[in-house]
Amino acid sequence: MREEIKKAVEIIRNGGVILYPTDTIWGLGCDPNNETAIEKLNSIKNRASDKHYILLVDGEHRLYNYVKEIPDVCFDLTAHSEDPITLVYPEGKNVHSSILAEDGSIAIRICEMKETKHLLQQLRHGIVSTSANISGEKSALAFDDIPKEIKDKVDFIFMPELKLKKRKPSAIIKVELDSAIKILRK
């Protein structure tokens, strides 16, 4: 696994796009500050450039790199959730503008999957996380469900032999500075 992580990190740092497993579904990812890589990701997914992405990080400590202020309720939500959740924080920072929503918010999920978490730790920053499908089509729940055209267009496939235990996208919850929450996806 060490060599595979090293290769994935190299690809991301050099502006490539990887296909990788997450604690929910298979994802596509790249450096959240590399505009060319984000454009390539949009092209692979056939996705409009005005749609925004989720950022995947390796732990709470990494949130401070990407969020100006973290409402206290966020820590309660992640601590008490049995399933992976994506939180939309009020004010994002340190990513390309295409990652942020129109209101400046940023969607982040803390990865708990061991293999991908090791990759994120070696990378030392978050990566874009989006479902490994063509925009508008069903999410690929298993590696075999990922369209061949996506597999052929990415620069690297990380851990293709891994079988995912969870098979659904994460819930998405938007949190305001005053700790008000709104469920965007269950």
Tab-separated table of N, CA, C and O in Angstrom, residues 5-99:
chain	number	residue	atom	x	y	z
A	5	ILE	N	0.228	4.633	-2.231
A	5	ILE	CA	-0.001	5.954	-1.644
A	5	ILE	C	0.988	6.957	-2.222
A	5	ILE	O	0.620	8.067	-2.613
A	6	LYS	N	2.250	6.550	-2.283
A	6	LYS	CA	3.292	7.429	-2.831
A	6	LYS	C	2.950	7.857	-4.257
A	6	LYS	O	3.081	9.028	-4.622
A	7	LYS	N	2.488	6.918	-5.067
A	7	LYS	CA	2.131	7.210	-6.461
A	7	LYS	C	0.923	8.155	-6.522
A	7	LYS	O	0.918	9.119	-7.288
A	8	ALA	N	-0.097	7.907	-5.709
A	8	ALA	CA	-1.292	8.762	-5.698
A	8	ALA	C	-0.938	10.185	-5.284
A	8	ALA	O	-1.414	11.158	-5.885
A	9	VAL	N	-0.096	10.333	-4.265
A	9	VAL	CA	0.340	11.655	-3.801
A	9	VAL	C	1.075	12.380	-4.929
A	9	VAL	O	0.832	13.562	-5.188
A	10	GLU	N	1.961	11.674	-5.601
A	10	GLU	CA	2.720	12.266	-6.713
A	10	GLU	C	1.780	12.748	-7.823
A	10	GLU	O	1.934	13.861	-8.345
A	11	ILE	N	0.802	11.936	-8.162
A	11	ILE	CA	-0.160	12.299	-9.213
A	11	ILE	C	-0.934	13.557	-8.810
A	11	ILE	O	-1.076	14.493	-9.610
A	12	ILE	N	-1.429	13.592	-7.587
A	12	ILE	CA	-2.203	14.758	-7.120
A	12	ILE	C	-1.326	16.007	-7.116
A	12	ILE	O	-1.749	17.070	-7.601
A	13	ARG	N	-0.120	15.889	-6.582
A	13	ARG	CA	0.776	17.054	-6.521
A	13	ARG	C	1.171	17.559	-7.906
A	13	ARG	O	1.491	18.734	-8.069
A	14	ASN	N	1.136	16.682	-8.903
A	14	ASN	CA	1.483	17.076	-10.269
A	14	ASN	C	0.265	17.443	-11.111
A	14	ASN	O	0.353	17.501	-12.334
A	15	GLY	N	-0.874	17.674	-10.451
A	15	GLY	CA	-2.055	18.157	-11.165
A	15	GLY	C	-2.929	17.089	-11.775
A	15	GLY	O	-3.784	17.384	-12.610
A	16	GLY	N	-2.756	15.846	-11.340
A	16	GLY	CA	-3.570	14.765	-11.883
A	16	GLY	C	-4.854	14.546	-11.111
A	16	GLY	O	-5.089	15.121	-10.051
A	17	VAL	N	-5.683	13.679	-11.674
A	17	VAL	CA	-6.963	13.292	-11.070
A	17	VAL	C	-6.888	11.808	-10.756
A	17	VAL	O	-6.452	11.009	-11.589
A	18	ILE	N	-7.309	11.443	-9.537
A	18	ILE	CA	-7.311	10.039	-9.147
A	18	ILE	C	-8.736	9.542	-8.927
A	18	ILE	O	-9.647	10.317	-8.637
A	19	LEU	N	-8.885	8.236	-9.066
A	19	LEU	CA	-10.109	7.528	-8.718
A	19	LEU	C	-9.777	6.791	-7.434
A	19	LEU	O	-8.750	6.102	-7.368
A	20	TYR	N	-10.593	6.948	-6.398
A	20	TYR	CA	-10.225	6.377	-5.111
A	20	TYR	C	-11.448	6.011	-4.269
A	20	TYR	O	-12.517	6.576	-4.448
A	21	PRO	N	-11.294	5.053	-3.346
A	21	PRO	CA	-12.393	4.682	-2.464
A	21	PRO	C	-12.496	5.664	-1.301
A	21	PRO	O	-11.496	6.203	-0.844
A	22	THR	N	-13.719	5.900	-0.864
A	22	THR	CA	-13.921	6.716	0.333
A	22	THR	C	-14.743	5.885	1.314
A	22	THR	O	-15.113	4.750	1.015
A	23	ASP	N	-15.057	6.453	2.449
A	23	ASP	CA	-15.853	5.725	3.431
A	23	ASP	C	-17.330	5.696	3.037
A	23	ASP	O	-18.150	5.170	3.778
A	24	THR	N	-17.669	6.241	1.882
A	24	THR	CA	-19.053	6.183	1.400
A	24	THR	C	-19.087	5.477	0.052
A	24	THR	O	-19.422	4.315	-0.030
A	25	ILE	N	-18.704	6.168	-1.016
A	25	ILE	CA	-18.735	5.607	-2.358
A	25	ILE	C	-17.391	5.869	-3.040
A	25	ILE	O	-16.524	6.524	-2.472
A	26	TRP	N	-17.212	5.361	-4.250
A	26	TRP	CA	-15.993	5.638	-4.998
A	26	TRP	C	-15.990	7.092	-5.431
A	26	TRP	O	-17.024	7.646	-5.805
A	27	GLY	N	-14.809	7.721	-5.366
A	27	GLY	CA	-14.715	9.134	-5.679
A	27	GLY	C	-13.636	9.465	-6.684
A	27	GLY	O	-12.747	8.665	-6.967
A	28	LEU	N	-13.744	10.663	-7.212
A	28	LEU	CA	-12.723	11.262	-8.053
A	28	LEU	C	-12.148	12.412	-7.265
A	28	LEU	O	-12.884	13.141	-6.592
A	29	GLY	N	-10.829	12.618	-7.339
A	29	GLY	CA	-10.230	13.678	-6.556
A	29	GLY	C	-9.012	14.292	-7.205
A	29	GLY	O	-8.392	13.704	-8.096
A	30	CYS	N	-8.704	15.500	-6.727
A	30	CYS	CA	-7.534	16.232	-7.199
A	30	CYS	C	-7.192	17.292	-6.159
A	30	CYS	O	-7.880	17.444	-5.155
A	31	ASP	N	-6.139	18.029	-6.426
A	31	ASP	CA	-5.703	19.118	-5.551
A	31	ASP	C	-6.749	20.240	-5.593
A	31	ASP	O	-7.097	20.724	-6.670
A	32	PRO	N	-7.250	20.666	-4.434
A	32	PRO	CA	-8.287	21.696	-4.401
A	32	PRO	C	-7.791	23.108	-4.748
A	32	PRO	O	-8.589	24.042	-4.793
A	33	ASN	N	-6.513	23.250	-5.012
A	33	ASN	CA	-5.971	24.554	-5.397
A	33	ASN	C	-5.441	24.580	-6.824
A	33	ASN	O	-4.924	25.595	-7.267
A	34	ASN	N	-5.559	23.475	-7.528
A	34	ASN	CA	-5.025	23.389	-8.877
A	34	ASN	C	-6.162	23.536	-9.892
A	34	ASN	O	-6.929	22.598	-10.133
A	35	GLU	N	-6.271	24.715	-10.474
A	35	GLU	CA	-7.368	25.018	-11.396
A	35	GLU	C	-7.382	24.061	-12.588
A	35	GLU	O	-8.437	23.595	-13.022
A	36	THR	N	-6.221	23.733	-13.126
A	36	THR	CA	-6.139	22.825	-14.270
A	36	THR	C	-6.660	21.439	-13.900
A	36	THR	O	-7.388	20.809	-14.669
A	37	ALA	N	-6.305	20.956	-12.714
A	37	ALA	CA	-6.783	19.647	-12.259
A	37	ALA	C	-8.297	19.669	-12.055
A	37	ALA	O	-8.988	18.701	-12.412
A	38	ILE	N	-8.818	20.752	-11.514
A	38	ILE	CA	-10.270	20.868	-11.307
A	38	ILE	C	-10.988	20.901	-12.650
A	38	ILE	O	-12.033	20.261	-12.826
A	39	GLU	N	-10.431	21.603	-13.626
A	39	GLU	CA	-11.016	21.629	-14.974
A	39	GLU	C	-11.001	20.232	-15.589
A	39	GLU	O	-11.962	19.821	-16.246
A	40	LYS	N	-9.914	19.494	-15.373
A	40	LYS	CA	-9.830	18.131	-15.886
A	40	LYS	C	-10.897	17.255	-15.227
A	40	LYS	O	-11.552	16.446	-15.895
A	41	LEU	N	-11.085	17.432	-13.926
A	41	LEU	CA	-12.106	16.687	-13.196
A	41	LEU	C	-13.495	16.997	-13.766
A	41	LEU	O	-14.303	16.089	-13.993
A	42	ASN	N	-13.771	18.273	-14.021
A	42	ASN	CA	-15.047	18.664	-14.631
A	42	ASN	C	-15.231	17.978	-15.982
A	42	ASN	O	-16.322	17.506	-16.309
A	43	SER	N	-14.165	17.921	-16.762
A	43	SER	CA	-14.215	17.290	-18.082
A	43	SER	C	-14.486	15.788	-17.970
A	43	SER	O	-15.306	15.243	-18.710
A	44	ILE	N	-13.823	15.116	-17.047
A	44	ILE	CA	-14.012	13.674	-16.849
A	44	ILE	C	-15.457	13.374	-16.483
A	44	ILE	O	-16.062	12.433	-16.991
A	45	LYS	N	-16.028	14.191	-15.605
A	45	LYS	CA	-17.402	13.981	-15.150
A	45	LYS	C	-18.444	14.562	-16.096
A	45	LYS	O	-19.629	14.342	-15.914
A	46	ASN	N	-17.988	15.346	-17.091
A	46	ASN	CA	-18.904	16.079	-17.960
A	46	ASN	C	-19.811	16.961	-17.090
A	46	ASN	O	-21.028	16.962	-17.216
A	47	ARG	N	-19.169	17.682	-16.202
A	47	ARG	CA	-19.861	18.463	-15.178
A	47	ARG	C	-19.681	19.953	-15.446
A	47	ARG	O	-18.601	20.404	-15.822
A	48	ALA	N	-20.732	20.703	-15.209
A	48	ALA	CA	-20.673	22.152	-15.385
A	48	ALA	C	-19.657	22.736	-14.403
A	48	ALA	O	-19.556	22.293	-13.255
A	49	SER	N	-18.916	23.729	-14.838
A	49	SER	CA	-17.870	24.313	-13.992
A	49	SER	C	-18.430	25.168	-12.864
A	49	SER	O	-17.699	25.548	-11.960
A	50	ASP	N	-19.734	25.458	-12.873
A	50	ASP	CA	-20.302	26.274	-11.799
A	50	ASP	C	-20.806	25.434	-10.619
A	50	ASP	O	-21.298	25.962	-9.638
A	51	LYS	N	-20.670	24.105	-10.705
A	51	LYS	CA	-21.017	23.245	-9.571
A	51	LYS	C	-19.806	23.163	-8.650
A	51	LYS	O	-18.673	23.171	-9.100
A	52	HIS	N	-20.059	23.035	-7.362
A	52	HIS	CA	-18.975	23.043	-6.384
A	52	HIS	C	-18.733	21.639	-5.841
A	52	HIS	O	-19.565	20.754	-5.984
A	53	TYR	N	-17.597	21.460	-5.226
A	53	TYR	CA	-17.171	20.142	-4.778
A	53	TYR	C	-17.066	20.052	-3.258
A	53	TYR	O	-16.991	21.055	-2.560
A	54	ILE	N	-16.992	18.809	-2.802
A	54	ILE	CA	-16.713	18.508	-1.398
A	54	ILE	C	-15.204	18.353	-1.252
A	54	ILE	O	-14.522	17.907	-2.166
A	55	LEU	N	-14.698	18.717	-0.092
A	55	LEU	CA	-13.298	18.521	0.232
A	55	LEU	C	-13.227	17.383	1.247
A	55	LEU	O	-14.006	17.337	2.194
A	56	LEU	N	-12.314	16.461	1.045
A	56	LEU	CA	-12.110	15.349	1.968
A	56	LEU	C	-10.807	15.598	2.719
A	56	LEU	O	-9.786	15.903	2.097
A	57	VAL	N	-10.848	15.503	4.064
A	57	VAL	CA	-9.659	15.733	4.890
A	57	VAL	C	-9.451	14.551	5.834
A	57	VAL	O	-10.348	13.743	6.032
A	58	ASP	N	-8.258	14.489	6.432
A	58	ASP	CA	-7.893	13.348	7.268
A	58	ASP	C	-8.222	13.502	8.747
A	58	ASP	O	-8.028	12.568	9.505
A	59	GLY	N	-8.713	14.644	9.190
A	59	GLY	CA	-9.058	14.805	10.599
A	59	GLY	C	-9.494	16.220	10.919
A	59	GLY	O	-9.329	17.140	10.108
A	60	GLU	N	-10.047	16.385	12.128
A	60	GLU	CA	-10.519	17.705	12.566
A	60	GLU	C	-9.430	18.766	12.508
A	60	GLU	O	-9.691	19.918	12.210
A	61	HIS	N	-8.188	18.377	12.807
A	61	HIS	CA	-7.088	19.338	12.813
A	61	HIS	C	-6.937	20.032	11.459
A	61	HIS	O	-6.520	21.170	11.382
A	62	ARG	N	-7.304	19.344	10.382
A	62	ARG	CA	-7.153	19.888	9.032
A	62	ARG	C	-8.255	20.901	8.697
A	62	ARG	O	-8.099	21.717	7.794
A	63	LEU	N	-9.355	20.882	9.428
A	63	LEU	CA	-10.452	21.820	9.170
A	63	LEU	C	-9.986	23.269	9.255
A	63	LEU	O	-10.420	24.121	8.480
A	64	TYR	N	-9.091	23.535	10.189
A	64	TYR	CA	-8.636	24.907	10.416
A	64	TYR	C	-7.887	25.484	9.205
A	64	TYR	O	-7.797	26.694	9.060
A	65	ASN	N	-7.381	24.614	8.337
A	65	ASN	CA	-6.733	25.086	7.112
A	65	ASN	C	-7.740	25.615	6.104
A	65	ASN	O	-7.373	26.369	5.206
A	66	TYR	N	-9.001	25.174	6.218
A	66	TYR	CA	-9.991	25.452	5.180
A	66	TYR	C	-11.230	26.221	5.639
A	66	TYR	O	-12.042	26.608	4.806
A	67	VAL	N	-11.375	26.411	6.943
A	67	VAL	CA	-12.569	27.075	7.473
A	67	VAL	C	-12.140	28.240	8.365
A	67	VAL	O	-11.300	28.064	9.253
A	68	LYS	N	-12.719	29.425	8.119
A	68	LYS	CA	-12.348	30.599	8.919
A	68	LYS	C	-12.797	30.474	10.360
A	68	LYS	O	-12.055	30.798	11.276
A	69	GLU	N	-14.030	30.022	10.560
A	69	GLU	CA	-14.549	29.865	11.916
A	69	GLU	C	-15.426	28.623	11.957
A	69	GLU	O	-16.323	28.466	11.126
A	70	ILE	N	-15.175	27.755	12.926
A	70	ILE	CA	-15.917	26.498	13.025
A	70	ILE	C	-16.934	26.604	14.163
A	70	ILE	O	-16.557	26.677	15.332
A	71	PRO	N	-18.229	26.621	13.825
A	71	PRO	CA	-19.250	26.652	14.882
A	71	PRO	C	-19.134	25.417	15.776
A	71	PRO	O	-18.867	24.303	15.285
A	72	ASP	N	-19.335	25.583	17.067
A	72	ASP	CA	-19.192	24.480	18.027
A	72	ASP	C	-20.054	23.270	17.692
A	72	ASP	O	-19.649	22.129	17.913
A	73	VAL	N	-21.237	23.504	17.161
A	73	VAL	CA	-22.154	22.406	16.865
A	73	VAL	C	-21.543	21.414	15.862
A	73	VAL	O	-21.899	20.240	15.858
A	74	CYS	N	-20.596	21.855	15.063
A	74	CYS	CA	-19.954	20.965	14.085
A	74	CYS	C	-19.259	19.797	14.762
A	74	CYS	O	-19.331	18.653	14.287
A	75	PHE	N	-18.592	20.057	15.861
A	75	PHE	CA	-17.886	18.999	16.579
A	75	PHE	C	-18.876	18.004	17.179
A	75	PHE	O	-18.632	16.800	17.187
A	76	ASP	N	-20.018	18.506	17.650
A	76	ASP	CA	-21.059	17.624	18.177
A	76	ASP	C	-21.646	16.756	17.070
A	76	ASP	O	-21.878	15.560	17.260
A	77	LEU	N	-21.890	17.341	15.912
A	77	LEU	CA	-22.465	16.594	14.793
A	77	LEU	C	-21.548	15.455	14.363
A	77	LEU	O	-22.004	14.327	14.160
A	78	THR	N	-20.267	15.735	14.220
A	78	THR	CA	-19.346	14.681	13.777
A	78	THR	C	-19.123	13.628	14.870
A	78	THR	O	-19.004	12.445	14.567
A	79	ALA	N	-19.093	14.058	16.118
A	79	ALA	CA	-18.855	13.114	17.215
A	79	ALA	C	-20.026	12.151	17.410
A	79	ALA	O	-19.823	11.002	17.816
A	80	HIS	N	-21.242	12.597	17.113
A	80	HIS	CA	-22.423	11.772	17.385
A	80	HIS	C	-23.019	11.105	16.153
A	80	HIS	O	-24.006	10.383	16.261
A	81	SER	N	-22.424	11.317	15.016
A	81	SER	CA	-22.950	10.700	13.797
A	81	SER	C	-22.391	9.290	13.640
A	81	SER	O	-21.187	9.076	13.738
A	82	GLU	N	-23.272	8.334	13.400
A	82	GLU	CA	-22.828	6.958	13.180
A	82	GLU	C	-22.347	6.752	11.751
A	82	GLU	O	-21.533	5.886	11.489
A	83	ASP	N	-22.866	7.534	10.832
A	83	ASP	CA	-22.494	7.445	9.425
A	83	ASP	C	-21.668	8.655	9.028
A	83	ASP	O	-21.745	9.705	9.667
A	84	PRO	N	-20.902	8.533	7.956
A	84	PRO	CA	-20.133	9.691	7.476
A	84	PRO	C	-21.069	10.853	7.116
A	84	PRO	O	-22.128	10.632	6.523
A	85	ILE	N	-20.674	12.054	7.516
A	85	ILE	CA	-21.453	13.243	7.151
A	85	ILE	C	-20.526	14.292	6.560
A	85	ILE	O	-19.353	14.384	6.920
A	86	THR	N	-21.088	15.053	5.657
A	86	THR	CA	-20.391	16.188	5.083
A	86	THR	C	-21.007	17.433	5.683
A	86	THR	O	-22.228	17.590	5.660
A	87	LEU	N	-20.166	18.292	6.240
A	87	LEU	CA	-20.659	19.545	6.801
A	87	LEU	C	-20.287	20.688	5.875
A	87	LEU	O	-19.175	20.728	5.344
A	88	VAL	N	-21.235	21.596	5.693
A	88	VAL	CA	-20.992	22.789	4.899
A	88	VAL	C	-20.748	23.915	5.898
A	88	VAL	O	-21.657	24.329	6.622
A	89	TYR	N	-19.504	24.370	5.950
A	89	TYR	CA	-19.084	25.398	6.892
A	89	TYR	C	-19.292	26.778	6.274
A	89	TYR	O	-19.158	26.953	5.067
A	90	PRO	N	-19.571	27.799	7.108
A	90	PRO	CA	-19.934	29.126	6.598
A	90	PRO	C	-18.893	29.840	5.738
A	90	PRO	O	-19.255	30.435	4.742
A	91	GLU	N	-17.638	29.786	6.077
A	91	GLU	CA	-16.642	30.567	5.340
A	91	GLU	C	-15.404	29.727	5.052
A	91	GLU	O	-14.609	29.458	5.936
A	92	GLY	N	-15.262	29.351	3.789
A	92	GLY	CA	-14.109	28.561	3.388
A	92	GLY	C	-12.917	29.429	3.041
A	92	GLY	O	-13.051	30.634	2.797
A	93	LYS	N	-11.750	28.811	3.033
A	93	LYS	CA	-10.520	29.523	2.687
A	93	LYS	C	-9.490	28.531	2.156
A	93	LYS	O	-9.639	27.319	2.307
A	94	ASN	N	-8.457	29.055	1.533
A	94	ASN	CA	-7.292	28.284	1.089
A	94	ASN	C	-7.588	27.193	0.074
A	94	ASN	O	-6.907	26.163	0.038
A	95	VAL	N	-8.618	27.411	-0.761
A	95	VAL	CA	-8.912	26.517	-1.873
A	95	VAL	C	-9.233	27.372	-3.094
A	95	VAL	O	-9.551	28.555	-2.966
A	96	HIS	N	-9.184	26.765	-4.264
A	96	HIS	CA	-9.568	27.476	-5.477
A	96	HIS	C	-11.037	27.884	-5.355
A	96	HIS	O	-11.846	27.179	-4.750
A	97	SER	N	-11.392	29.010	-5.915
A	97	SER	CA	-12.748	29.545	-5.784
A	97	SER	C	-13.823	28.582	-6.281
A	97	SER	O	-14.963	28.632	-5.811
A	98	SER	N	-13.495	27.680	-7.189
A	98	SER	CA	-14.495	26.749	-7.708
A	98	SER	C	-14.921	25.703	-6.671
A	98	SER	O	-15.926	25.025	-6.859
A	99	ILE	N	-14.184	25.579	-5.598
A	99	ILE	CA	-14.551	24.649	-4.526
A	99	ILE	C	-15.590	25.291	-3.605
A	99	ILE	O	-16.432	24.614	-3.027
